PDB file of C-alpha atoms in Angstrom:
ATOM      1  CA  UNK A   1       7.337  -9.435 -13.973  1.00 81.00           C
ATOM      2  CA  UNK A   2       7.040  -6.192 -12.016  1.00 88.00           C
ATOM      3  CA  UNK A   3       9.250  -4.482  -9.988  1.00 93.00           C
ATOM      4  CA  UNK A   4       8.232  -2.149  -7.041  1.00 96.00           C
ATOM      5  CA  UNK A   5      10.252   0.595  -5.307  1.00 96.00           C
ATOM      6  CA  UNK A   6       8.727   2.645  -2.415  1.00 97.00           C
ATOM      7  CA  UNK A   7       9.559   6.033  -1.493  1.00 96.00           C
ATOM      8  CA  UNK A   8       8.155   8.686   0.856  1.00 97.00           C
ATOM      9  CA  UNK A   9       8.258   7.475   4.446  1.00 95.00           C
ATOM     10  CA  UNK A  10       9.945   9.321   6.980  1.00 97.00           C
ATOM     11  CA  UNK A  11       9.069  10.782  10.291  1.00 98.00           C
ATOM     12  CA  UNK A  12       6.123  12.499  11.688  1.00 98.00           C
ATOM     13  CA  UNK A  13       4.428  13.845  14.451  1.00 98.00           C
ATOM     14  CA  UNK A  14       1.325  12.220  15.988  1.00 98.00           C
ATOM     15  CA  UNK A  15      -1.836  14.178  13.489  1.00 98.00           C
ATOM     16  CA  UNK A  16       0.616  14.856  10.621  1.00 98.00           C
ATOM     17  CA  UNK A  17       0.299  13.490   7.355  1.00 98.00           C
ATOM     18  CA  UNK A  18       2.413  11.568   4.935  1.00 98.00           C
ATOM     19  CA  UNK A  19       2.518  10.388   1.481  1.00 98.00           C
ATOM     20  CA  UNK A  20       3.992   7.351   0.310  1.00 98.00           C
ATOM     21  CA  UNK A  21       4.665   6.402  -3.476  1.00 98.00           C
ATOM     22  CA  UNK A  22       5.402   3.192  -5.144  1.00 97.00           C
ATOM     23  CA  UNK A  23       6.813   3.115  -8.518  1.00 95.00           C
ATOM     24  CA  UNK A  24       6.485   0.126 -10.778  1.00 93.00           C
ATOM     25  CA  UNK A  25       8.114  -1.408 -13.778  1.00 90.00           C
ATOM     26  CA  UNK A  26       6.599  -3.324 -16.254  1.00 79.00           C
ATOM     27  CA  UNK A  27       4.391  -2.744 -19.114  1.00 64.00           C
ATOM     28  CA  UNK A  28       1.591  -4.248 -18.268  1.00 76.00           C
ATOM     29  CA  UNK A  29       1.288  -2.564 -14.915  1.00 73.00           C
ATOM     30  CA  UNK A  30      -2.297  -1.325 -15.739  1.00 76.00           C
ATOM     31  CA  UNK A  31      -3.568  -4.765 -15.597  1.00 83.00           C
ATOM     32  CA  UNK A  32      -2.525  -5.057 -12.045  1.00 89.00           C
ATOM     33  CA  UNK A  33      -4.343  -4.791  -8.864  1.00 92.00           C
ATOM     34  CA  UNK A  34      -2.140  -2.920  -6.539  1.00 94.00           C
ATOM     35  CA  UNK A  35      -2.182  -2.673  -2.452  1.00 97.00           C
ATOM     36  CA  UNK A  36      -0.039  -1.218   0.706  1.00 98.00           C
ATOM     37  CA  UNK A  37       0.710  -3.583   3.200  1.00 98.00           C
ATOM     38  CA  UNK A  38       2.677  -2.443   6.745  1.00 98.00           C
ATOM     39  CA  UNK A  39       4.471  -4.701   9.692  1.00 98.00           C
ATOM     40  CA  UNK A  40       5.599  -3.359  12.950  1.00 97.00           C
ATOM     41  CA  UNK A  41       8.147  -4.315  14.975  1.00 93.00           C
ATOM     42  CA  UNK A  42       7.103  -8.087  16.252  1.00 95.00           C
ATOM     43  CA  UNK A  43       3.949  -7.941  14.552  1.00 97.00           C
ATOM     44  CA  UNK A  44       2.415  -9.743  11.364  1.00 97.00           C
ATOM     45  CA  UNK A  45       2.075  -8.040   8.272  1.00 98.00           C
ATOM     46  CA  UNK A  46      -1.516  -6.542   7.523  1.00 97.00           C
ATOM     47  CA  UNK A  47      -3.469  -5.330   4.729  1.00 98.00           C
ATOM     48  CA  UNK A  48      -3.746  -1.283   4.569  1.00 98.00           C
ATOM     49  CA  UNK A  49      -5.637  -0.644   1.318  1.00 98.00           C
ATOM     50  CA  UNK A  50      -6.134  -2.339  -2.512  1.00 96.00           C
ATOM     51  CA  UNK A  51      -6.834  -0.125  -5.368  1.00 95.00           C
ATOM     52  CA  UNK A  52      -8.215  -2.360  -8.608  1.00 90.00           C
ATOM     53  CA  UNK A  53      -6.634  -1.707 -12.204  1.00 81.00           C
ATOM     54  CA  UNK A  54      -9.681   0.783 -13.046  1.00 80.00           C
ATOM     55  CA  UNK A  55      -9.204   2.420  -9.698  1.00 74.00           C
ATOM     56  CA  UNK A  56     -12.959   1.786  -8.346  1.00 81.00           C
ATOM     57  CA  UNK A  57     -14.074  -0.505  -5.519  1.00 88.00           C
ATOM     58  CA  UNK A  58     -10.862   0.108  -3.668  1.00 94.00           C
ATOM     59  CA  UNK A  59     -10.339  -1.194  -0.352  1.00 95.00           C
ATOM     60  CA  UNK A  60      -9.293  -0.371   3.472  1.00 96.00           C
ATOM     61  CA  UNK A  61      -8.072  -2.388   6.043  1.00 96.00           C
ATOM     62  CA  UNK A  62     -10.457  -1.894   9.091  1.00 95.00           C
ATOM     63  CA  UNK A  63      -7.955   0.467  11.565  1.00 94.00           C
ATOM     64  CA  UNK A  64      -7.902   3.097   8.182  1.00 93.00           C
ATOM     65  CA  UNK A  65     -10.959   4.661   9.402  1.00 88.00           C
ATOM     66  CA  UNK A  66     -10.925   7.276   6.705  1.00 92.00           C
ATOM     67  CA  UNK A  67      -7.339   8.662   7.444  1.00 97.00           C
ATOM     68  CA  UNK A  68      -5.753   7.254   4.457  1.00 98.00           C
ATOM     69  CA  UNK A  69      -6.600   7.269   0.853  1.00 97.00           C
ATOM     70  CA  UNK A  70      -4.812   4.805  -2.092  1.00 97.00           C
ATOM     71  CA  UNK A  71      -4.695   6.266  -6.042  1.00 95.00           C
ATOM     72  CA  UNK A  72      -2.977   5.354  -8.604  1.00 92.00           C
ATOM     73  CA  UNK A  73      -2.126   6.408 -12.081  1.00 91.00           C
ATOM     74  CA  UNK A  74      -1.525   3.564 -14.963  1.00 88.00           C
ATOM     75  CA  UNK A  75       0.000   6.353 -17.099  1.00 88.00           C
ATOM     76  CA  UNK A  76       2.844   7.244 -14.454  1.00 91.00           C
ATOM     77  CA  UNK A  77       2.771   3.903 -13.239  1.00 91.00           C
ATOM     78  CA  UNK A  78       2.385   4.623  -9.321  1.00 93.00           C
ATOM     79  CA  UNK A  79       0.435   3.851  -6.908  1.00 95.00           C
ATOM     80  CA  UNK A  80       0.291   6.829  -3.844  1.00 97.00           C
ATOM     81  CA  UNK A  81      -1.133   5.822  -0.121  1.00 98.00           C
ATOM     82  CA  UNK A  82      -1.862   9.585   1.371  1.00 98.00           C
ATOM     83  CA  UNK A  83      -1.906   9.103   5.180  1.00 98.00           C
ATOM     84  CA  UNK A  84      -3.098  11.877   7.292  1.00 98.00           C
ATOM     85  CA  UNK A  85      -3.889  12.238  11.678  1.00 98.00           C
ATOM     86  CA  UNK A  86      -1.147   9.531  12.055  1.00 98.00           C
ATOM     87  CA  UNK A  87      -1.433   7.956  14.978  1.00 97.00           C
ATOM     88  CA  UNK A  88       2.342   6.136  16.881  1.00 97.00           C
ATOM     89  CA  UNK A  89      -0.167   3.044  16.189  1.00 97.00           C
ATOM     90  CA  UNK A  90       0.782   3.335  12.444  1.00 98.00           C
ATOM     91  CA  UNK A  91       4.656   3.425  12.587  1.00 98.00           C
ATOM     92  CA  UNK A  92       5.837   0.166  10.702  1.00 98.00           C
ATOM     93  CA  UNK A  93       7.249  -0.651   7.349  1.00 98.00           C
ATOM     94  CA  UNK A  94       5.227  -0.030   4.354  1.00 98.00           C
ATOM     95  CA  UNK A  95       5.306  -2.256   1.874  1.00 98.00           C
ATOM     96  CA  UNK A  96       3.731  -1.895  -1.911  1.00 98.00           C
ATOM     97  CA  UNK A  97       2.145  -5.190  -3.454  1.00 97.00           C
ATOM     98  CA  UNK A  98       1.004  -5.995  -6.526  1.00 95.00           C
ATOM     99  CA  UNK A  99      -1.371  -9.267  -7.821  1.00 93.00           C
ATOM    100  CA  UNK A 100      -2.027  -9.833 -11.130  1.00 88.00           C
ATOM    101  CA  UNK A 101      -5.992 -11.640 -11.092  1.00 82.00           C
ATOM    102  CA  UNK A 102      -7.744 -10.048  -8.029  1.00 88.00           C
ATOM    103  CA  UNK A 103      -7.189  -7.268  -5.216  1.00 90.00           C
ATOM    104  CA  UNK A 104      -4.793  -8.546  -2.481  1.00 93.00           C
ATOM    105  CA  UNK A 105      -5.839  -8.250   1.103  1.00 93.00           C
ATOM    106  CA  UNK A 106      -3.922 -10.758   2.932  1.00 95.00           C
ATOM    107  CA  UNK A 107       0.217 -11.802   2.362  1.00 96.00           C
ATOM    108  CA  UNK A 108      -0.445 -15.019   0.727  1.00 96.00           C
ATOM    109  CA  UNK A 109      -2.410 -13.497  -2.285  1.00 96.00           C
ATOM    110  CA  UNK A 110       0.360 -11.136  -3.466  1.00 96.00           C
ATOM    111  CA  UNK A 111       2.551 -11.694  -6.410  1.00 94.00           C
ATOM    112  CA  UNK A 112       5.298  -8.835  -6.098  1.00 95.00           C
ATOM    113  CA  UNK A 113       6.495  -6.952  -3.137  1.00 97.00           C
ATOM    114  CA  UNK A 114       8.241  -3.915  -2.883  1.00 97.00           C
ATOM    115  CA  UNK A 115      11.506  -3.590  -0.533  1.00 97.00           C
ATOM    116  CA  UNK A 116       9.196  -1.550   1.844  1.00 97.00           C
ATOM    117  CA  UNK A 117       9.764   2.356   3.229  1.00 98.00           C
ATOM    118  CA  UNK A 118      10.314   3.087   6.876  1.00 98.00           C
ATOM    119  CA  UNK A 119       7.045   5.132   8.603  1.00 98.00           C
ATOM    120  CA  UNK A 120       7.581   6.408  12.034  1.00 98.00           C
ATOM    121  CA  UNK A 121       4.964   8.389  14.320  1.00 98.00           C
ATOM    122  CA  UNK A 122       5.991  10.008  17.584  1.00 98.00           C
ATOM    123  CA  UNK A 123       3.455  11.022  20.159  1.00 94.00           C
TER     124      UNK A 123
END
């Protein structure tokens, strides 16, 4: 069983950055593959990036572009999503994921959500 609680979301002006942190319970979090997923208003939740247990061969959802970056660090037990040039495209809820065999990129192949953490960009 894990347990995931977001924090870090907020507002921000169109080109600003945030940072977003998920912290998760369990002891075997090291063994899981962890990922950010968001959902705006009306729309369906989509991927945003997967970070394996080793942290190599992560993953981006295509609209990333190179503005965000996922870490993590098993010894803490968090998983960060740094988001910088934030575009009013990207406000939506954030939500932190975790699967326990592979690297989530769509809803159906996570295990454990977090509660999510509010992101809003102004133009």
């Amino acid at each position: 069983q894990v347990q995931l609680v977001e924090s870090g979301g907020g507002s921000v002006q169109a080109g600003g950055s945030l940072r977003l942190s998920c912290a998760a319970s369990g002891r075997t979090f090291s063994s899981y593959y962890m990922a950010w997923f968001r959902q705006a208003p009306g729309k369906e939740r989509e991927f945003v990036a997967a970070i394996p247990w080793s942290g190599g061969y992560i993953r981006y959802g295509d609209f990333v572009k190179g503005r965000f970056s996922i870490s993590r660090d098993n010894a803490k037990n968090t998983v960060s999503l740094q988001m910088n040039s934030l575009k009013p495209e990207d406000t939506a809820v954030y939500y932190c994921a975790a699967r326990n065999s592979r690297i989530p990129t769509a809803t159906y192949e996570v295990d454990y959500w977090g509660q999510g953490t509010q992101v809003t960009v102004s133009s």
